[in-house]
Amino acid sequence: MSSLWQAALNRITGTDSIGSTPTSDYDGIQFWIEPERTGWLTKQGEYIKTWRRRWFVLKQGKLFWFKESIINRTSKPRGVIPVSTCLTVKGAEDVLNRQFAFELSTRSDTMYFIADSEKEKEDWINSIGRSIVQHSRSVTDREIVDYDNNN
């Protein structure tokens, strides 16, 4: 399994997790139209652990980030995280010793973010958490049981 950072970079460089096959236009997601959540977050870099403010867009199981908040059809994300690769999203104020911090984790990697307020942090955690559940590879449409309609 590729790392969270590698998955994000593969979406930008246009390769799959093996590094050879071009991916489709961000899986055909029109991130500029009716996203599930948008907003500014401060994100820690992978190699140089500096903090940078980026505009984030959550749509259809992908978390995109950009340098600018005005995005359109021609905008190019700086990174994309497929949330289906993520296991947890939770507060990380105690880990980073920073207010409004949260983390997004896979089995092998953790990315850190800082929101502008407690409400923004909780809203992002809830939105990303819902997206993880909805787009998890462990649950397919055939596996979902409708308990209300079972006899």
PDB file of C-alpha atoms in Angstrom:
ATOM      1  CA  MET A   1       0.000   0.000   0.000  1.00  0.00           C
ATOM      2  CA  SER A   2       1.402   3.377  -0.927  1.00  0.00           C
ATOM      3  CA  SER A   3       1.770   6.047   1.708  1.00  0.00           C
ATOM      4  CA  LEU A   4      -0.741   8.829   2.206  1.00  0.00           C
ATOM      5  CA  TRP A   5       1.754  11.357   0.860  1.00  0.00           C
ATOM      6  CA  GLN A   6       2.549   9.184  -2.144  1.00  0.00           C
ATOM      7  CA  ALA A   7      -1.147   8.779  -2.915  1.00  0.00           C
ATOM      8  CA  ALA A   8      -1.573  12.560  -2.776  1.00  0.00           C
ATOM      9  CA  LEU A   9       1.413  13.155  -5.046  1.00  0.00           C
ATOM     10  CA  ASN A  10       0.408  10.428  -7.516  1.00  0.00           C
ATOM     11  CA  ARG A  11      -2.837  12.301  -8.161  1.00  0.00           C
ATOM     12  CA  ILE A  12      -0.833  15.415  -9.036  1.00  0.00           C
ATOM     13  CA  THR A  13       1.849  13.748 -11.150  1.00  0.00           C
ATOM     14  CA  GLY A  14      -0.784  11.707 -12.961  1.00  0.00           C
ATOM     15  CA  THR A  15       0.375   8.212 -12.073  1.00  0.00           C
ATOM     16  CA  ASP A  16      -1.242   5.364 -10.249  1.00  0.00           C
ATOM     17  CA  SER A  17       0.097   3.903  -7.001  1.00  0.00           C
ATOM     18  CA  ILE A  18       2.578   1.805  -8.968  1.00  0.00           C
ATOM     19  CA  GLY A  19       3.851   4.941 -10.669  1.00  0.00           C
ATOM     20  CA  SER A  20       3.295   4.070 -14.311  1.00  0.00           C
ATOM     21  CA  THR A  21      -0.322   4.376 -15.415  1.00  0.00           C
ATOM     22  CA  PRO A  22      -1.829   7.847 -15.921  1.00  0.00           C
ATOM     23  CA  THR A  23      -4.878   8.524 -13.796  1.00  0.00           C
ATOM     24  CA  SER A  24      -7.997  10.162 -15.186  1.00  0.00           C
ATOM     25  CA  ASP A  25      -8.704  13.822 -14.494  1.00  0.00           C
ATOM     26  CA  TYR A  26      -8.874  13.416 -10.699  1.00  0.00           C
ATOM     27  CA  ASP A  27     -11.224  10.496 -11.280  1.00  0.00           C
ATOM     28  CA  GLY A  28     -13.559  12.833 -13.172  1.00  0.00           C
ATOM     29  CA  ILE A  29     -14.402  14.820 -10.047  1.00  0.00           C
ATOM     30  CA  GLN A  30     -15.411  18.393 -10.797  1.00  0.00           C
ATOM     31  CA  PHE A  31     -13.973  19.755  -7.550  1.00  0.00           C
ATOM     32  CA  TRP A  32     -14.953  23.327  -8.459  1.00  0.00           C
ATOM     33  CA  ILE A  33     -18.711  22.534  -8.530  1.00  0.00           C
ATOM     34  CA  GLU A  34     -20.753  22.002  -5.330  1.00  0.00           C
ATOM     35  CA  PRO A  35     -18.084  20.553  -3.032  1.00  0.00           C
ATOM     36  CA  GLU A  36     -19.093  18.905   0.237  1.00  0.00           C
ATOM     37  CA  ARG A  37     -16.792  21.182   2.268  1.00  0.00           C
ATOM     38  CA  THR A  38     -14.290  23.934   1.542  1.00  0.00           C
ATOM     39  CA  GLY A  39     -12.085  26.126   3.684  1.00  0.00           C
ATOM     40  CA  TRP A  40      -8.661  27.255   4.739  1.00  0.00           C
ATOM     41  CA  LEU A  41      -6.497  24.860   6.740  1.00  0.00           C
ATOM     42  CA  THR A  42      -2.848  25.018   7.643  1.00  0.00           C
ATOM     43  CA  LYS A  43      -1.050  21.843   6.587  1.00  0.00           C
ATOM     44  CA  GLN A  44       2.333  20.444   7.486  1.00  0.00           C
ATOM     45  CA  GLY A  45       4.655  19.518   4.620  1.00  0.00           C
ATOM     46  CA  GLU A  46       5.921  15.993   4.104  1.00  0.00           C
ATOM     47  CA  TYR A  47       9.678  16.526   3.977  1.00  0.00           C
ATOM     48  CA  ILE A  48      10.271  20.070   5.156  1.00  0.00           C
ATOM     49  CA  LYS A  49       7.988  20.238   8.161  1.00  0.00           C
ATOM     50  CA  THR A  50       6.882  23.822   7.567  1.00  0.00           C
ATOM     51  CA  TRP A  51       3.271  24.878   7.950  1.00  0.00           C
ATOM     52  CA  ARG A  52       1.486  26.312   4.915  1.00  0.00           C
ATOM     53  CA  ARG A  53      -2.016  27.726   4.609  1.00  0.00           C
ATOM     54  CA  ARG A  54      -3.964  26.026   1.815  1.00  0.00           C
ATOM     55  CA  TRP A  55      -7.525  26.036   0.491  1.00  0.00           C
ATOM     56  CA  PHE A  56      -9.071  22.577   0.906  1.00  0.00           C
ATOM     57  CA  VAL A  57     -11.955  21.049  -1.019  1.00  0.00           C
ATOM     58  CA  LEU A  58     -13.643  17.789  -0.032  1.00  0.00           C
ATOM     59  CA  LYS A  59     -15.676  16.146  -2.754  1.00  0.00           C
ATOM     60  CA  GLN A  60     -16.620  12.553  -3.618  1.00  0.00           C
ATOM     61  CA  GLY A  61     -14.094  10.912  -1.332  1.00  0.00           C
ATOM     62  CA  LYS A  62     -11.150  13.107  -2.319  1.00  0.00           C
ATOM     63  CA  LEU A  63      -9.529  15.876  -0.283  1.00  0.00           C
ATOM     64  CA  PHE A  64      -7.932  18.404  -2.660  1.00  0.00           C
ATOM     65  CA  TRP A  65      -5.777  21.377  -1.705  1.00  0.00           C
ATOM     66  CA  PHE A  66      -4.841  24.537  -3.556  1.00  0.00           C
ATOM     67  CA  LYS A  67      -2.759  27.674  -3.015  1.00  0.00           C
ATOM     68  CA  GLU A  68      -5.707  29.974  -3.753  1.00  0.00           C
ATOM     69  CA  SER A  69      -9.354  29.932  -2.684  1.00  0.00           C
ATOM     70  CA  ILE A  70     -10.686  30.844  -6.120  1.00  0.00           C
ATOM     71  CA  ILE A  71     -10.821  27.585  -8.039  1.00  0.00           C
ATOM     72  CA  ASN A  72     -12.349  26.664 -11.365  1.00  0.00           C
ATOM     73  CA  ARG A  73     -12.100  24.129 -14.179  1.00  0.00           C
ATOM     74  CA  THR A  74      -8.476  25.087 -14.960  1.00  0.00           C
ATOM     75  CA  SER A  75      -7.257  25.026 -11.338  1.00  0.00           C
ATOM     76  CA  LYS A  76      -4.605  22.436 -10.534  1.00  0.00           C
ATOM     77  CA  PRO A  77      -4.618  20.943  -7.036  1.00  0.00           C
ATOM     78  CA  ARG A  78      -1.341  20.949  -5.097  1.00  0.00           C
ATOM     79  CA  GLY A  79      -2.350  17.559  -3.723  1.00  0.00           C
ATOM     80  CA  VAL A  80      -5.213  15.091  -3.499  1.00  0.00           C
ATOM     81  CA  ILE A  81      -5.862  12.545  -0.768  1.00  0.00           C
ATOM     82  CA  PRO A  82      -8.224   9.658  -1.505  1.00  0.00           C
ATOM     83  CA  VAL A  83      -9.981   9.344   1.847  1.00  0.00           C
ATOM     84  CA  SER A  84     -10.710   5.677   1.146  1.00  0.00           C
ATOM     85  CA  THR A  85      -7.053   5.056   2.090  1.00  0.00           C
ATOM     86  CA  CYS A  86      -7.559   6.717   5.488  1.00  0.00           C
ATOM     87  CA  LEU A  87      -8.470   4.931   8.693  1.00  0.00           C
ATOM     88  CA  THR A  88      -8.962   7.765  11.182  1.00  0.00           C
ATOM     89  CA  VAL A  89      -9.449  11.498  11.470  1.00  0.00           C
ATOM     90  CA  LYS A  90      -9.256  12.942  14.971  1.00  0.00           C
ATOM     91  CA  GLY A  91      -8.086  15.851  17.067  1.00  0.00           C
ATOM     92  CA  ALA A  92      -4.323  16.214  17.499  1.00  0.00           C
ATOM     93  CA  GLU A  93      -3.904  19.218  19.780  1.00  0.00           C
ATOM     94  CA  ASP A  94      -2.077  17.103  22.351  1.00  0.00           C
ATOM     95  CA  VAL A  95       0.267  15.658  19.695  1.00  0.00           C
ATOM     96  CA  LEU A  96       1.220  18.992  18.102  1.00  0.00           C
ATOM     97  CA  ASN A  97       0.680  21.200  21.139  1.00  0.00           C
ATOM     98  CA  ARG A  98      -1.333  23.528  18.872  1.00  0.00           C
ATOM     99  CA  GLN A  99      -4.910  24.676  19.191  1.00  0.00           C
ATOM    100  CA  PHE A 100      -7.457  23.402  16.597  1.00  0.00           C
ATOM    101  CA  ALA A 101      -5.097  20.690  15.266  1.00  0.00           C
ATOM    102  CA  PHE A 102      -6.283  17.403  13.789  1.00  0.00           C
ATOM    103  CA  GLU A 103      -4.756  14.418  12.030  1.00  0.00           C
ATOM    104  CA  LEU A 104      -5.670  12.173   9.122  1.00  0.00           C
ATOM    105  CA  SER A 105      -4.087   8.705   9.306  1.00  0.00           C
ATOM    106  CA  THR A 106      -3.560   5.531   7.303  1.00  0.00           C
ATOM    107  CA  ARG A 107      -1.866   2.369   8.582  1.00  0.00           C
ATOM    108  CA  SER A 108       1.548   3.866   7.834  1.00  0.00           C
ATOM    109  CA  ASP A 109       1.226   7.663   7.664  1.00  0.00           C
ATOM    110  CA  THR A 110      -0.295  10.634   9.431  1.00  0.00           C
ATOM    111  CA  MET A 111      -0.896  14.108   8.027  1.00  0.00           C
ATOM    112  CA  TYR A 112      -1.510  17.074  10.326  1.00  0.00           C
ATOM    113  CA  PHE A 113      -3.766  20.079   9.834  1.00  0.00           C
ATOM    114  CA  ILE A 114      -4.705  23.167  11.830  1.00  0.00           C
ATOM    115  CA  ALA A 115      -8.116  24.826  11.505  1.00  0.00           C
ATOM    116  CA  ASP A 116      -8.928  28.441  12.335  1.00  0.00           C
ATOM    117  CA  SER A 117     -11.358  27.607  15.157  1.00  0.00           C
ATOM    118  CA  GLU A 118     -12.680  24.734  17.245  1.00  0.00           C
ATOM    119  CA  LYS A 119     -15.889  24.716  15.188  1.00  0.00           C
ATOM    120  CA  GLU A 120     -13.946  24.545  11.902  1.00  0.00           C
ATOM    121  CA  LYS A 121     -11.818  21.698  13.293  1.00  0.00           C
ATOM    122  CA  GLU A 122     -14.904  19.732  14.377  1.00  0.00           C
ATOM    123  CA  ASP A 123     -16.679  20.411  11.065  1.00  0.00           C
ATOM    124  CA  TRP A 124     -13.670  19.143   9.076  1.00  0.00           C
ATOM    125  CA  ILE A 125     -13.279  16.068  11.286  1.00  0.00           C
ATOM    126  CA  ASN A 126     -16.991  15.252  10.881  1.00  0.00           C
ATOM    127  CA  SER A 127     -17.010  15.825   7.110  1.00  0.00           C
ATOM    128  CA  ILE A 128     -13.845  13.818   6.486  1.00  0.00           C
ATOM    129  CA  GLY A 129     -15.038  11.077   8.854  1.00  0.00           C
ATOM    130  CA  ARG A 130     -18.336  10.752   6.969  1.00  0.00           C
ATOM    131  CA  SER A 131     -16.418  10.637   3.687  1.00  0.00           C
ATOM    132  CA  ILE A 132     -14.108   7.896   4.996  1.00  0.00           C
ATOM    133  CA  VAL A 133     -17.124   5.784   5.938  1.00  0.00           C
ATOM    134  CA  GLN A 134     -18.916   6.443   2.627  1.00  0.00           C
ATOM    135  CA  HIS A 135     -15.863   5.703   0.472  1.00  0.00           C
ATOM    136  CA  SER A 136     -14.213   2.948   2.483  1.00  0.00           C
ATOM    137  CA  ARG A 137     -12.996   0.057   0.369  1.00  0.00           C
ATOM    138  CA  SER A 138     -14.116  -2.341   3.091  1.00  0.00           C
ATOM    139  CA  VAL A 139     -17.802  -1.617   2.443  1.00  0.00           C
ATOM    140  CA  THR A 140     -19.299  -2.085  -0.987  1.00  0.00           C
ATOM    141  CA  ASP A 141     -22.866  -1.508  -2.108  1.00  0.00           C
ATOM    142  CA  ARG A 142     -23.501  -5.263  -2.043  1.00  0.00           C
ATOM    143  CA  GLU A 143     -22.378  -5.478   1.592  1.00  0.00           C
ATOM    144  CA  ILE A 144     -24.676  -2.747   2.882  1.00  0.00           C
ATOM    145  CA  VAL A 145     -27.623  -4.285   4.677  1.00  0.00           C
ATOM    146  CA  ASP A 146     -30.884  -2.380   4.836  1.00  0.00           C
ATOM    147  CA  TYR A 147     -32.141  -3.494   8.246  1.00  0.00           C
ATOM    148  CA  ASP A 148     -35.366  -1.487   7.937  1.00  0.00           C
ATOM    149  CA  ASN A 149     -36.533  -3.533   4.925  1.00  0.00           C
ATOM    150  CA  ASN A 150     -35.445  -7.008   6.084  1.00  0.00           C
ATOM    151  CA  ASN A 151     -38.193  -9.360   7.196  1.00  0.00           C
TER     152      ASN A 151
END
